[in-house]
CSV table of C-alpha atoms in Angstrom, one decimal:
chain,number,residue,atom,x,y,z
A,13,MET,CA,-13.8,-8.7,7.1
A,14,HIS,CA,-10.7,-6.7,6.3
A,15,LEU,CA,-7.2,-8.4,6.4
A,16,THR,CA,-6.1,-6.1,9.2
A,17,ALA,CA,-9.0,-7.2,11.3
A,18,LEU,CA,-8.2,-10.8,10.7
A,19,PHE,CA,-4.6,-10.3,11.8
A,20,ASP,CA,-5.6,-8.3,14.8
A,21,ASP,CA,-8.1,-10.9,15.9
A,22,SER,CA,-5.6,-13.8,15.4
A,23,LEU,CA,-2.7,-12.1,17.1
A,24,LEU,CA,-4.7,-10.7,20.1
A,25,ARG,CA,-6.6,-13.9,20.7
A,26,ARG,CA,-3.3,-15.8,21.1
A,27,ALA,CA,-1.3,-12.9,22.7
A,28,ASN,CA,0.5,-15.1,25.2
A,29,ARG,CA,1.2,-18.1,23.0
A,30,PRO,CA,4.6,-18.6,21.3
A,31,ALA,CA,4.5,-17.5,17.7
A,32,LEU,CA,8.0,-17.9,16.4
A,33,GLU,CA,11.6,-18.4,17.3
A,34,CYS,CA,14.4,-16.4,15.9
A,35,ALA,CA,18.1,-15.8,16.6
A,36,ALA,CA,19.0,-12.8,18.7
A,37,THR,CA,22.0,-10.6,17.8
A,38,ASP,CA,24.1,-12.7,20.3
A,39,GLY,CA,23.1,-15.9,18.5
A,40,ALA,CA,20.8,-17.1,21.3
A,41,LEU,CA,17.4,-18.4,20.3
A,42,ARG,CA,14.6,-16.0,21.1
A,43,THR,CA,10.9,-16.8,21.3
A,44,LEU,CA,8.3,-14.2,20.5
A,45,THR,CA,4.6,-14.4,21.4
A,46,PHE,CA,1.8,-13.3,19.1
A,47,GLY,CA,1.4,-10.4,21.5
A,48,ASP,CA,5.1,-9.5,20.9
A,49,ILE,CA,4.6,-9.5,17.2
A,50,GLU,CA,1.4,-7.4,17.5
A,51,ALA,CA,3.3,-4.8,19.6
A,52,ARG,CA,6.3,-4.7,17.2
A,53,ALA,CA,3.9,-4.3,14.2
A,54,ASN,CA,2.1,-1.5,15.9
A,55,ARG,CA,5.3,0.3,16.8
A,56,MET,CA,6.5,0.0,13.2
A,57,ALA,CA,3.1,1.2,11.9
A,58,ARG,CA,3.3,4.3,14.1
A,59,GLU,CA,6.8,5.1,13.0
A,60,LEU,CA,5.9,4.7,9.3
A,61,ALA,CA,2.8,6.8,9.7
A,62,ALA,CA,4.9,9.5,11.4
A,63,ARG,CA,7.1,9.5,8.3
A,64,GLY,CA,4.0,10.1,6.1
A,65,LEU,CA,3.2,6.6,4.9
A,66,GLY,CA,-0.5,6.1,4.5
A,67,PRO,CA,-3.3,4.2,2.7
A,68,GLY,CA,-2.3,3.4,-0.9
A,69,ASP,CA,1.3,4.4,-0.6
A,70,ARG,CA,4.0,2.0,-1.7
A,71,LEU,CA,6.9,1.0,0.5
A,72,CYS,CA,9.8,-0.8,-1.3
A,73,VAL,CA,11.5,-3.2,1.1
A,74,HIS,CA,14.9,-4.6,0.4
A,75,LEU,CA,15.5,-7.0,3.3
A,76,ALA,CA,16.4,-10.6,3.8
A,77,ASN,CA,13.7,-12.8,5.3
A,78,GLY,CA,13.5,-12.2,9.0
A,79,LEU,CA,11.7,-10.5,11.8
A,80,PRO,CA,12.0,-6.9,10.4
A,81,PHE,CA,10.3,-8.2,7.2
A,82,ILE,CA,7.4,-9.5,9.2
A,83,ASP,CA,7.2,-6.2,11.2
A,84,LEU,CA,7.0,-4.2,8.0
A,85,TYR,CA,4.5,-6.4,6.3
A,86,LEU,CA,2.1,-6.3,9.3
A,87,ALA,CA,2.7,-2.5,9.7
A,88,CYS,CA,1.8,-1.9,6.1
A,89,THR,CA,-1.4,-3.9,6.3
A,90,ARG,CA,-2.4,-1.8,9.3
A,91,LEU,CA,-1.8,1.4,7.4
A,92,GLY,CA,-3.4,0.2,4.2
A,93,ALA,CA,0.0,0.7,2.5
A,94,ILE,CA,1.4,-1.6,-0.2
A,95,MET,CA,4.6,-3.4,0.6
A,96,VAL,CA,6.8,-4.0,-2.4
A,97,PRO,CA,9.3,-6.7,-1.4
A,98,ILE,CA,12.5,-6.6,-3.5
A,99,ASN,CA,14.8,-9.6,-3.8
A,100,ILE,CA,18.1,-9.0,-2.0
A,101,LEU,CA,19.9,-10.7,-4.9
A,102,TYR,CA,18.8,-8.1,-7.5
A,103,ARG,CA,21.4,-6.0,-9.2
A,104,VAL,CA,21.4,-2.2,-9.0
A,105,SER,CA,19.7,-1.9,-12.5
A,106,GLU,CA,16.9,-4.2,-11.3
A,107,LEU,CA,16.5,-2.2,-8.1
A,108,GLN,CA,16.3,1.1,-10.0
A,109,HIS,CA,13.7,-0.4,-12.4
A,110,ILE,CA,11.5,-1.6,-9.5
A,111,ALA,CA,11.8,1.6,-7.6
A,112,THR,CA,10.8,3.8,-10.6
A,113,ASP,CA,8.1,1.6,-12.0
């Protein structure tokens, strides 16, 4: 079974169950269901595909840990793209090396 199929099965089977809590922009605690995460990942995958990202492509991601990171990771798995997470503490020279390697 492919990783994407495992994610899809797991997320959809528990679509209405709480998956995670995160802080909203106003500081309030927000609960997302597995279905919410699935929908967010699908929206992100469509947006990335519309911009030309596809199977085997690499996407460098320079984000702190948080919900957008999860969205991008799941979107990349759906597209067959390779997510390259970059530590937000890296200096410019380190970022340039990773991006050009």
